């Protein structure tokens, strides 16, 4: 189902991720007059309206009444209050897409009652630049059209992959937390250049483009990163000497453990949300 045929799309919450979606939708040709959002902060409402020409509404109830697709983009801590507000006006002709970390489809379905159509997702912050990586999982009552619609929506801000719900904590550990790992790597790479005499602005620009270019090369060639690494490591050269240091210091093991720790913490947070 193309996005242009679904009617109005509404965002409960006007934060960064909602703005990323709005920006992506408009870039893809979705009309601004069919995008609504609710947001308690008046200044934030004005900012989003002025930037994108979309409309804010008085409350969540008004938004749900007007929209066919509702994206739940609030903080998980206020979920109970939001569901309490919208249950009386949420009918099962509507699709709810949640980006709330740790909130299961079962929790949303139980909170809405009946047989609501719910998709759970875990996007990440590069969505703000249209380069996000999101995982999606369907609730019990989602249709094939719902899946296609959700896929199209998330592809306006990057890529979208479907996973089993039991894998969402691992997604959180990898792509949800992963940008912070990459930011740290970029910072350290640039710092190494400064240590060796480069100006900070030069080192930063080279580090950013190096990471961006390397990622693009992996994506475009489809080759395993290990094979591409071998092509850079000429015998007795600079790169192989540096790789020995990274292996000795355990960079790969540290990255793997970081993903595992973030995954475990995501599971813990999910358990803490259960009554």
Coordinates of C-alpha atoms in Angstrom, one line a residue:
X1 CA 0.0 0.0 0.0
X2 CA 1.7 3.3 -1.1
X3 CA 1.9 5.9 1.6
X4 CA 0.0 8.4 -0.6
X5 CA -3.1 6.3 -0.4
X6 CA -3.4 6.0 3.3
X7 CA -4.9 9.3 4.2
X8 CA -3.5 11.2 7.1
X9 CA -0.5 10.1 9.2
X10 CA -0.3 11.4 12.8
X11 CA 2.6 11.5 15.2
X12 CA 2.0 11.4 19.0
X13 CA 5.0 13.2 20.1
X14 CA 7.0 15.9 18.2
X15 CA 10.6 14.9 19.1
X16 CA 13.6 14.2 16.9
X17 CA 12.4 10.9 15.6
X18 CA 9.0 12.3 14.7
X19 CA 10.7 15.1 12.9
X20 CA 12.9 12.7 11.0
X21 CA 9.8 10.9 9.7
X22 CA 8.1 14.2 8.8
X23 CA 11.2 15.3 6.9
X24 CA 11.4 11.9 5.1
X25 CA 7.7 11.9 4.2
X26 CA 7.8 15.3 2.7
X27 CA 11.0 14.5 0.8
X28 CA 9.3 11.5 -0.7
X29 CA 6.3 13.7 -1.9
X30 CA 3.8 13.0 0.9
X31 CA 1.6 16.2 1.3
X32 CA 2.3 18.3 4.3
X33 CA -1.5 18.8 4.8
X34 CA -1.9 15.1 5.5
X35 CA 0.7 15.1 8.3
X36 CA -0.4 15.9 11.9
X37 CA 1.4 15.8 15.2
X38 CA 0.6 16.4 18.8
X39 CA 3.2 17.8 21.2
X40 CA 2.8 19.4 24.6
X41 CA 5.7 21.8 24.3
X42 CA 4.4 25.0 22.6
X43 CA 7.9 26.1 21.3
X44 CA 8.5 22.7 19.8
X45 CA 5.1 22.8 18.1
X46 CA 5.9 26.1 16.5
X47 CA 9.4 24.9 15.3
X48 CA 8.1 21.8 13.6
X49 CA 5.1 23.7 12.0
X50 CA 7.4 26.4 10.6
X51 CA 10.0 24.0 9.3
X52 CA 7.7 21.6 7.5
X53 CA 4.3 23.3 7.1
X54 CA 2.5 20.5 9.0
X55 CA -0.3 20.9 11.5
X56 CA -0.2 20.4 15.2
X57 CA -3.4 19.4 17.0
X58 CA -4.7 20.2 20.4
X59 CA -4.5 16.7 21.9
X60 CA -3.9 13.0 21.1
X61 CA -7.6 12.3 20.9
X62 CA -8.1 14.8 18.0
X63 CA -5.1 13.3 16.2
X64 CA -6.3 9.7 16.5
X65 CA -9.7 10.6 15.3
X66 CA -8.3 12.3 12.2
X67 CA -5.6 9.8 11.2
X68 CA -5.5 6.3 9.6
X69 CA -1.9 5.7 10.6
X70 CA -0.6 6.7 14.1
X71 CA 3.0 6.7 15.0
X72 CA 3.6 6.5 18.8
X73 CA 6.7 8.5 19.4
X74 CA 6.5 9.5 23.1
X75 CA 8.6 8.5 26.0
X76 CA 7.8 4.9 27.2
X77 CA 7.2 6.3 30.7
X78 CA 4.0 8.0 29.7
X79 CA 2.6 5.1 27.6
X80 CA -0.2 4.2 30.1
X81 CA -1.5 7.8 30.1
X82 CA -1.4 8.0 26.3
X83 CA -3.3 4.7 25.8
X84 CA -5.9 5.8 28.4
X85 CA -6.6 8.9 26.3
X86 CA -6.8 7.3 22.9
X87 CA -8.5 3.9 23.6
X88 CA -12.1 5.4 23.3
X89 CA -11.3 6.7 19.8
X90 CA -8.9 4.1 18.4
X91 CA -10.8 1.8 16.1
X92 CA -9.4 -1.2 14.4
X93 CA -9.4 0.4 10.9
X94 CA -6.3 2.3 12.2
X95 CA -2.7 1.1 12.3
X96 CA -0.5 2.0 15.3
X97 CA 3.3 2.0 14.8
X98 CA 5.3 2.3 18.0
X99 CA 8.9 3.4 18.3
X100 CA 8.9 3.0 22.1
X101 CA 12.0 1.1 23.3
X102 CA 11.2 -2.0 25.3
X103 CA 7.4 -1.9 24.8
X104 CA 6.1 -5.1 23.3
X105 CA 3.3 -5.6 20.8
X106 CA 1.5 -7.6 23.4
X107 CA 1.6 -4.6 25.9
X108 CA 0.2 -2.3 23.2
X109 CA -2.5 -4.8 22.1
X110 CA -3.6 -5.3 25.7
X111 CA -3.7 -1.6 26.4
X112 CA -5.8 -0.9 23.3
X113 CA -8.1 -3.8 23.7
X114 CA -9.9 -5.9 21.1
X115 CA -7.8 -6.8 18.0
X116 CA -5.7 -3.7 17.3
X117 CA -3.2 -3.6 14.4
X118 CA 0.1 -2.8 15.9
X119 CA 3.7 -2.7 14.5
X120 CA 6.7 -2.4 16.9
X121 CA 9.9 -0.8 15.7
X122 CA 13.4 0.1 16.8
X123 CA 14.8 2.9 14.6
X124 CA 18.1 4.7 15.3
X125 CA 19.4 8.3 15.4
X126 CA 20.9 8.4 11.8
X127 CA 17.3 8.5 10.7
X128 CA 17.7 12.2 11.4
X129 CA 19.9 12.3 8.3
X130 CA 17.8 10.0 6.3
X131 CA 20.2 7.1 6.9
X132 CA 18.5 5.2 9.7
X133 CA 18.5 1.5 10.3
X134 CA 15.2 0.2 11.7
X135 CA 13.9 -3.3 12.7
X136 CA 10.2 -4.0 12.6
X137 CA 8.0 -6.7 14.1
X138 CA 4.3 -7.2 13.5
X139 CA 1.6 -7.7 16.1
X140 CA -1.0 -10.5 16.0
X141 CA -3.5 -8.7 13.9
X142 CA -1.3 -6.9 11.3
X143 CA -2.2 -7.4 7.7
X144 CA 0.1 -7.8 4.6
X145 CA -0.9 -4.3 3.6
X146 CA 0.0 -3.0 7.1
X147 CA 3.5 -4.5 6.7
X148 CA 4.0 -2.9 3.3
X149 CA 2.8 0.4 4.6
X150 CA 5.1 0.3 7.6
X151 CA 8.0 -0.8 5.3
X152 CA 7.4 2.2 3.1
X153 CA 7.2 4.6 6.0
X154 CA 10.5 3.5 7.5
X155 CA 12.2 3.5 4.1
X156 CA 11.7 7.3 4.0
X157 CA 14.3 7.6 6.7
X158 CA 16.7 4.7 5.8
X159 CA 16.3 0.9 5.7
X160 CA 13.8 -1.4 7.4
X161 CA 14.1 -5.1 8.2
X162 CA 11.5 -7.4 9.7
X163 CA 12.6 -9.5 12.7
X164 CA 11.0 -11.8 15.3
X165 CA 10.0 -9.8 18.4
X166 CA 12.4 -11.9 20.5
X167 CA 15.2 -10.4 18.5
X168 CA 14.3 -6.7 19.2
X169 CA 16.7 -6.5 22.2
X170 CA 19.6 -7.6 20.0
X171 CA 18.5 -5.0 17.5
X172 CA 18.6 -2.4 20.3
X173 CA 22.1 -3.5 21.2
X174 CA 23.4 -3.4 17.7
X175 CA 21.7 -0.7 15.6
X176 CA 20.0 1.2 18.5
X177 CA 23.2 1.7 20.5
X178 CA 25.6 1.2 17.6
X179 CA 25.7 4.9 16.5
X180 CA 27.3 5.8 19.8
X181 CA 30.0 3.2 19.2
X182 CA 30.7 4.6 15.8
X183 CA 30.7 8.2 17.0
X184 CA 33.4 7.2 19.6
X185 CA 35.4 5.4 16.8
X186 CA 35.3 8.6 14.6
X187 CA 36.3 10.7 17.6
X188 CA 39.3 8.4 18.4
X189 CA 40.3 8.2 14.7
X190 CA 40.4 12.0 14.4
X191 CA 42.3 12.3 17.8
X192 CA 44.9 9.9 16.4
X193 CA 45.4 12.2 13.4
X194 CA 45.7 15.3 15.7
X195 CA 48.2 13.4 17.8
X196 CA 50.3 13.0 14.7
X197 CA 50.2 16.6 13.7
X198 CA 47.0 17.2 11.7
X199 CA 44.7 20.1 12.4
X200 CA 41.5 19.1 14.2
X201 CA 39.3 20.2 11.4
X202 CA 41.3 18.2 8.8
X203 CA 41.5 15.1 11.0
X204 CA 37.8 15.3 11.7
X205 CA 36.8 15.6 8.1
X206 CA 39.1 12.8 7.1
X207 CA 37.8 10.5 9.8
X208 CA 34.2 11.2 9.0
X209 CA 34.7 10.6 5.3
X210 CA 36.8 7.5 5.9
X211 CA 34.0 5.8 8.0
X212 CA 31.3 7.0 5.6
X213 CA 33.3 5.7 2.6
X214 CA 34.2 2.4 4.1
X215 CA 30.5 1.7 5.1
X216 CA 29.4 2.7 1.6
X217 CA 32.0 0.3 0.0
X218 CA 30.7 -2.6 2.1
X219 CA 27.2 -1.8 1.1
X220 CA 27.9 -1.3 -2.6
X221 CA 30.2 -4.3 -3.2
X222 CA 28.4 -6.7 -1.0
X223 CA 31.7 -8.2 0.0
X224 CA 32.4 -9.3 3.6
X225 CA 34.2 -6.6 5.6
X226 CA 37.1 -9.0 6.2
X227 CA 37.8 -9.4 2.5
X228 CA 37.8 -5.7 2.0
X229 CA 40.1 -5.3 5.0
X230 CA 42.6 -7.7 3.4
X231 CA 42.7 -5.6 0.3
X232 CA 43.9 -2.6 2.3
X233 CA 46.5 -4.6 4.3
X234 CA 49.5 -4.9 1.9
X235 CA 52.4 -7.1 3.1
X236 CA 54.6 -5.4 5.7
X237 CA 52.7 -2.2 5.2
X238 CA 51.3 0.5 7.5
X239 CA 47.8 -1.0 7.8
X240 CA 48.8 -4.5 8.7
X241 CA 51.0 -3.1 11.4
X242 CA 48.2 -1.1 12.8
X243 CA 45.8 -4.0 12.6
X244 CA 48.1 -6.0 14.8
X245 CA 47.7 -3.4 17.5
X246 CA 43.9 -3.4 17.2
X247 CA 43.9 -7.2 17.5
X248 CA 46.3 -7.2 20.5
X249 CA 44.2 -4.6 22.3
X250 CA 41.0 -6.6 21.6
X251 CA 39.0 -4.0 19.5
X252 CA 36.8 -6.7 17.9
X253 CA 36.1 -8.5 21.2
X254 CA 35.2 -5.1 22.9
X255 CA 32.8 -4.2 20.2
X256 CA 31.1 -7.6 20.4
X257 CA 30.8 -7.3 24.2
X258 CA 29.4 -3.8 23.9
X259 CA 26.6 -5.1 21.7
X260 CA 26.0 -7.9 24.2
X261 CA 25.9 -5.6 27.2
X262 CA 23.5 -3.2 25.5
X263 CA 21.3 -6.2 24.5
X264 CA 21.2 -7.4 28.1
X265 CA 20.3 -4.0 29.4
X266 CA 17.5 -3.7 26.9
X267 CA 16.1 -7.0 28.2
X268 CA 16.4 -5.7 31.8
X269 CA 14.5 -2.5 30.9
X270 CA 11.8 -4.5 29.2
X271 CA 11.4 -6.6 32.4
X272 CA 11.2 -3.4 34.5
X273 CA 8.3 -2.2 32.4
X274 CA 6.2 -5.3 33.2
X275 CA 3.8 -5.0 36.1

